Amino acid sequence: MTDSEKPYIPYSRQWIDEEDIGEVAAVLRSEWLTTGPQVKEFEEAVARFVGARHAVAVSNGTAALHAAVYALGIGPGDEVIAPPMTFVATANAVVFQGGLPVFADVEPDTLLLDPARVEAKIGPRTRAIIAVDYAGQPCDYEALRAIAGRHGLDLVADACHALGAQYQGTKAGALADLTTFSFHPAKHLATGEGGMVTTDNPEFAEKMRRFRNHGISTDLRQRLEKGTWHYEMVDLGYNYRLTDMQCALGLSQLRKLPAWLARRQAIARRYGELLQNLPQVSLLAVRANRVHAYHLYVILLNLEDLKAGRDEIFLAMREERIGVNVHYQPVHLHPYYRRRFQTGPGDCPVAEKAFQRILTLPMFPAMSDHDVDRVATSLAKVIRRCSRGGG
Ligand SMILES: *Cc1c(COP(=O)(O)O)cnc(C)c1O
């Protein structure tokens, strides 16, 4: 086979089987297409899986972040500390509610929010911290909880990368006051679009259930059961509901999650073995006492050993039909943030330097060992060609 004939390996891909299709079809034949029994069942299953008291299903991970920020009552004038090495939605959720995102830099070896940098950014208007479990590794929640406690702040975990991850034996979803998940097809389990917030706090849960339904205090099913038409809108909310069709798919996918997590970890081990002897590549550090959920497999290029930059290596890998990607351009460097909040280069030098070096390799449970080997072989070939002193 020539390179152009080799199958393309994407950076991520959902895994849907006949069982999933059957579960969705059954909902299509049922009474409820949205906000019916599947929603509650999916919420309860996710809450049980992560070890949280409550789970609130919403239409996507961004809505989950918005609902979490809303539950905390963040508003104009409030500051929320977040890392720049994340998807824009993390910070956008703060902006949706009129708050001000304040970016605290990451640790150079894990690219996780650095607790020391968080503490340095706390001021009189700081209300909350949003930690991001980048790539699927939980942040240092012991340190973050201690800081939040000392300063009277709320702690949100954006665990959209980290369903199934653990910190000191506790799962992501039970490590912060509120935790958000995404069920976008690129993530650990797919509902098409979908999201969830988990919390132990019943008031937060109730507020978020209202928020996802226009700020109305009861849903249609509850009114039907009570035989009443009457409802009241008690606060401004949105239509952020997740459908029964999607929740049925999520429930079916969730049953496979433990096996998928094990497969992701096996792929990561194989990458680690195959890449350890490439001096031009560094692997991200994984801290003790953490179970990594490996949504992403991110490497750091040692640019001083290379005569090409990340973008050239990215293109060369794409020519090899390997779906490498970049996660992420730091949020504070996006034009909107620069314009609206006067952020820019120099604000978070560790994230900015890492951004020049990061490359995401394919990682999804349906990848075969042969696929992993092909990615590693292609990377070694491209890197050899781009090495200083090399051919
Ligand atoms: C995917 C993701 C989101 C947003 O989730 P959507 O379901 O796409 O809205 C938020 N934060 C992080 C870190 C993500 O990876």
XYZ file of C-alpha atoms and ligand atoms in Angstrom:
406
model
C 0.000 0.000 0.000
C 1.182 3.520 -0.694
C 0.759 6.102 2.076
C -2.305 7.668 0.462
C -4.075 4.293 0.445
C -3.539 3.591 4.129
C -6.700 4.039 6.185
C -6.926 7.332 8.036
C -6.649 6.958 11.814
C -8.606 9.788 13.486
C -7.536 11.265 16.833
C -10.765 10.038 18.390
C -13.802 8.053 17.338
C -17.055 6.870 18.913
C -17.878 3.169 19.181
C -21.533 2.333 18.479
C -22.706 -1.292 18.360
C -25.987 -3.067 17.596
C -26.934 -3.078 21.282
C -26.720 0.752 21.334
C -28.827 0.983 18.184
C -31.435 -1.357 19.680
C -31.708 0.730 22.861
C -32.263 3.947 20.888
C -34.791 2.247 18.598
C -36.751 1.064 21.650
C -37.057 4.663 22.869
C -38.227 5.764 19.417
C -41.085 3.256 19.743
C -41.967 4.440 23.273
C -44.083 7.223 24.715
C -41.258 9.564 25.685
C -38.726 11.021 23.290
C -37.458 13.612 25.767
C -37.463 14.135 29.569
C -38.882 10.689 30.239
C -37.655 7.652 32.182
C -34.327 7.301 30.345
C -33.099 10.695 31.558
C -33.540 9.784 35.210
C -32.025 6.344 34.684
C -28.967 7.776 32.925
C -28.525 10.406 35.637
C -28.706 7.762 38.354
C -26.280 5.484 36.515
C -23.691 8.256 36.059
C -24.083 9.390 39.684
C -23.538 5.783 40.843
C -20.563 5.327 38.511
C -18.702 8.421 39.752
C -19.852 8.153 43.371
C -21.812 11.421 43.559
C -25.254 11.949 45.141
C -26.795 13.840 42.209
C -26.337 14.014 38.445
C -28.141 16.439 36.144
C -28.218 15.646 32.423
C -27.956 18.564 30.009
C -27.670 19.031 26.265
C -23.851 19.167 26.072
C -20.675 19.715 28.097
C -20.808 23.459 27.514
C -24.329 23.615 28.976
C -23.011 21.547 31.902
C -20.344 24.191 32.582
C -22.915 26.974 32.186
C -25.276 25.220 34.630
C -22.439 24.758 37.151
C -21.442 28.426 36.988
C -25.127 29.368 37.322
C -25.613 27.051 40.324
C -22.777 28.875 42.091
C -24.511 32.189 41.475
C -21.567 33.683 39.595
C -22.505 37.076 38.167
C -21.128 40.422 37.003
C -18.020 41.453 38.888
C -17.197 37.915 40.014
C -13.855 36.398 39.079
C -13.360 32.709 38.366
C -9.896 31.198 38.026
C -9.380 28.696 35.178
C -6.422 27.272 33.253
C -5.690 28.453 29.696
C -4.855 24.919 28.485
C -8.443 23.850 27.822
C -11.297 24.027 25.360
C -12.756 27.546 25.148
C -16.068 26.412 26.714
C -14.466 26.245 30.190
C -13.889 29.995 30.290
C -16.867 30.891 28.093
C -19.251 29.511 30.750
C -18.015 32.180 33.170
C -18.515 34.875 30.533
C -22.084 33.639 29.793
C -23.061 34.621 33.362
C -21.258 37.959 33.234
C -18.245 36.812 35.263
C -14.586 37.438 34.549
C -12.339 34.460 33.765
C -8.861 34.836 35.270
C -6.251 32.531 33.785
C -3.791 30.738 36.061
C -0.915 28.888 34.420
C -0.373 25.133 34.265
C 2.375 22.788 35.456
C 4.986 22.266 32.705
C 5.112 18.455 32.906
C 1.383 17.600 33.257
C -0.236 20.743 31.756
C -2.686 20.618 34.687
C -3.751 23.732 36.592
C -0.898 24.643 38.962
C -2.256 25.169 42.505
C 0.523 27.660 43.336
C -0.460 29.817 40.340
C -4.103 29.629 41.394
C -3.301 30.990 44.830
C -1.335 33.876 43.299
C -4.377 34.934 41.245
C -6.855 35.093 44.146
C -8.175 38.570 44.875
C -11.133 40.165 46.679
C -13.523 39.395 43.770
C -12.508 35.759 43.281
C -15.501 33.441 43.754
C -14.560 30.073 42.304
C -11.942 27.878 40.641
C -12.596 25.704 37.588
C -9.987 22.944 37.357
C -9.611 21.023 34.089
C -8.553 17.372 34.143
C -6.513 17.876 30.996
C -6.206 14.819 28.728
C -7.918 12.714 31.411
C -5.594 13.092 34.385
C -7.189 14.579 37.525
C -5.693 17.787 38.898
C -4.213 17.980 42.393
C -7.585 18.169 44.150
C -6.115 17.951 47.648
C -4.180 21.151 47.024
C -7.031 22.834 45.150
C -9.598 21.968 47.830
C -7.281 23.324 50.516
C -6.872 26.613 48.607
C -10.625 26.862 47.973
C -11.312 26.191 51.639
C -8.781 28.770 52.876
C -10.238 31.500 50.664
C -13.945 30.535 50.799
C -14.132 29.666 47.095
C -16.210 27.063 45.264
C -14.418 24.406 43.251
C -15.701 23.173 39.879
C -14.037 20.313 38.006
C -14.280 20.371 34.226
C -13.875 16.606 33.845
C -15.006 16.510 30.206
C -11.741 14.585 29.535
C -11.834 12.489 32.665
C -14.911 10.248 32.996
C -13.576 7.233 34.919
C -10.376 8.916 36.146
C -9.454 8.745 39.840
C -7.549 10.819 42.353
C -6.490 9.063 45.566
C -9.108 6.374 44.953
C -12.002 8.811 44.364
C -13.506 9.140 40.891
C -13.728 12.327 38.864
C -17.260 13.512 39.556
C -16.868 13.325 43.333
C -13.745 15.469 43.755
C -15.181 18.998 43.555
C -18.367 20.868 44.509
C -19.606 20.466 40.935
C -18.167 18.362 38.106
C -18.991 18.567 34.396
C -18.847 15.865 31.715
C -19.367 15.839 27.950
C -20.781 13.032 25.805
C -19.624 14.430 22.489
C -18.563 11.554 20.181
C -14.883 12.442 20.697
C -15.193 11.879 24.468
C -15.357 8.660 26.516
C -18.958 7.887 25.704
C -21.178 9.306 23.026
C -24.784 10.508 23.066
C -24.358 12.631 19.913
C -24.396 15.816 21.949
C -24.732 15.514 25.699
C -23.472 16.562 29.095
C -23.855 15.956 32.817
C -23.106 17.772 36.053
C -22.522 15.774 39.227
C -22.665 17.146 42.774
C -23.374 16.084 46.345
C -25.275 19.311 46.963
C -29.092 18.887 46.533
C -29.675 22.646 46.176
C -27.202 22.879 43.302
C -28.894 19.876 41.655
C -32.339 21.414 41.949
C -31.148 24.774 40.613
C -29.558 23.094 37.607
C -32.701 21.032 36.857
C -34.617 24.312 36.700
C -31.910 26.020 34.694
C -32.004 23.362 31.951
C -35.778 23.858 31.612
C -36.190 27.647 31.120
C -36.048 28.309 34.871
C -39.419 26.559 35.270
C -39.898 24.792 38.582
C -41.519 21.573 37.242
C -41.060 19.559 34.056
C -43.834 18.353 31.752
C -43.737 14.788 33.091
C -44.086 15.984 36.702
C -47.065 18.160 35.732
C -48.683 15.281 33.848
C -48.308 13.006 36.882
C -49.880 15.659 39.120
C -52.684 16.292 36.609
C -52.003 20.015 36.452
C -51.177 22.525 33.740
C -49.791 25.078 36.154
C -46.127 26.016 36.099
C -44.060 28.963 37.174
C -40.837 30.340 35.806
C -38.860 31.318 38.861
C -35.560 32.293 37.248
C -34.100 32.813 33.781
C -33.062 29.468 32.301
C -32.457 27.833 28.944
C -33.593 24.796 27.002
C -30.594 22.622 27.867
C -32.503 19.325 28.085
C -31.057 15.994 26.992
C -33.475 13.666 25.175
C -34.554 10.162 26.182
C -33.098 8.866 22.908
C -29.696 10.266 23.874
C -29.919 9.029 27.456
C -30.755 5.503 26.252
C -27.627 5.626 24.106
C -25.613 6.952 27.056
C -26.859 4.156 29.332
C -25.925 1.536 26.780
C -22.495 3.118 26.257
C -21.856 3.416 29.997
C -21.999 -0.373 30.367
C -18.940 -0.616 28.128
C -16.980 2.176 29.800
C -14.890 0.047 32.232
C -13.576 -2.107 29.362
C -12.966 0.986 27.214
C -11.013 2.683 29.996
C -8.813 -0.413 30.344
C -8.213 -0.381 26.582
C -7.304 3.344 26.629
C -4.802 2.654 29.416
C -3.314 -0.280 27.464
C -2.927 1.936 24.379
C -1.187 4.573 26.515
C 1.221 1.948 27.882
C 2.008 0.761 24.365
C 2.641 4.347 23.172
C 4.872 4.850 26.199
C 6.975 1.805 25.333
C 7.183 2.661 21.629
C 8.053 6.340 22.133
C 10.373 6.161 25.142
C 13.481 5.898 22.998
C 12.695 8.923 20.823
C 14.801 11.702 22.406
C 12.943 14.363 20.383
C 9.695 13.517 22.192
C 8.719 13.916 25.859
C 5.682 12.271 27.401
C 3.417 14.096 29.839
C 4.006 13.178 33.477
C 1.411 11.080 35.290
C 1.394 11.716 39.043
C 1.260 9.004 41.680
C -2.146 8.154 43.150
C -4.044 9.060 39.992
C -5.853 6.880 37.480
C -5.621 8.537 34.067
C -8.713 8.195 31.842
C -6.777 9.017 28.626
C -9.320 10.980 26.643
C -6.265 12.352 24.819
C -2.720 11.115 24.336
C -0.627 14.280 24.131
C 3.140 14.361 23.513
C 5.589 17.256 23.812
C 8.069 17.793 20.976
C 11.569 18.754 22.092
C 11.927 21.557 19.573
C 15.621 22.217 20.338
C 16.340 18.754 18.834
C 14.237 19.419 15.737
C 14.647 21.590 12.673
C 10.897 21.601 12.042
C 8.188 23.073 14.230
C 5.055 21.382 15.523
C 2.931 22.546 12.595
C 5.286 20.971 10.028
C 5.313 17.725 11.982
C 1.523 17.920 12.230
C 1.273 18.209 8.418
C 3.802 15.422 7.831
C 1.781 13.127 10.134
C -1.445 14.018 8.332
C 0.325 13.033 5.085
C 0.957 9.670 6.728
C -2.845 9.499 7.216
C -2.496 9.862 10.994
C -5.156 12.162 12.486
C -2.939 14.088 14.861
C -4.438 17.174 16.464
C -3.586 20.074 18.791
C -5.244 20.464 22.208
C -5.207 23.409 22.767
C -4.377 26.903 21.675
C -4.407 28.604 25.121
C -7.771 30.270 25.644
C -6.272 33.666 26.547
C -4.642 33.866 23.097
C -7.941 33.656 21.173
C -8.941 36.946 19.495
C -12.186 37.261 21.472
C -10.398 37.026 24.820
C -7.626 39.394 23.760
C -10.173 41.952 22.560
C -12.677 41.669 25.390
C -10.420 40.976 28.367
C -7.071 42.374 27.166
C -5.343 39.026 27.621
C -2.342 38.090 25.516
C 1.114 36.582 25.213
C 3.051 36.599 28.470
C -0.011 36.020 30.700
C 0.610 32.289 31.056
C 4.134 31.543 29.783
C 4.138 27.837 30.669
C 0.970 27.141 28.651
C 2.198 29.352 25.803
C 5.519 27.516 25.568
C 3.794 24.115 25.783
C 1.369 25.168 23.021
C 4.310 25.341 20.568
C 5.270 21.748 21.432
C 2.052 19.756 21.912
C 0.745 17.142 19.507
C -2.243 14.862 20.158
C -1.876 11.293 18.865
C -4.887 9.075 18.061
C -6.517 7.498 21.133
C -9.819 5.608 21.144
C -10.751 2.158 22.444
C -11.419 0.621 19.005
C -7.787 1.279 17.968
C -5.893 -1.954 17.349
C -2.325 -2.593 18.490
C -1.436 -2.447 14.806
C -2.940 1.078 14.598
C -0.898 2.164 17.633
C 2.259 0.722 16.072
C 1.522 2.512 12.800
C 1.164 5.851 14.617
C 4.447 5.319 16.483
C 6.314 4.181 13.353
C 5.031 7.156 11.358
C 6.018 9.532 14.148
C 9.519 8.041 14.361
C 9.903 8.375 10.566
C 8.718 12.009 10.512
C 10.820 12.921 13.547
C 13.956 11.313 12.079
C 13.489 13.371 8.923
C 13.075 16.556 10.976
C 15.906 16.002 13.456
C 18.854 18.311 13.832
C 21.949 16.472 12.706
C 19.726 13.674 11.401
C 18.991 12.762 7.762
C -15.515 18.811 25.121
C -15.197 19.772 26.200
C -16.125 20.719 26.657
C -17.426 20.984 25.968
O -18.222 19.889 25.768
P -19.316 19.903 24.580
O -20.123 18.687 24.878
O -18.564 19.814 23.302
O -20.095 21.149 24.697
C -15.769 21.507 27.727
N -14.574 21.408 28.323
C -13.646 20.531 27.894
C -12.335 20.451 28.597
C -13.926 19.699 26.813
O -12.985 18.852 26.367
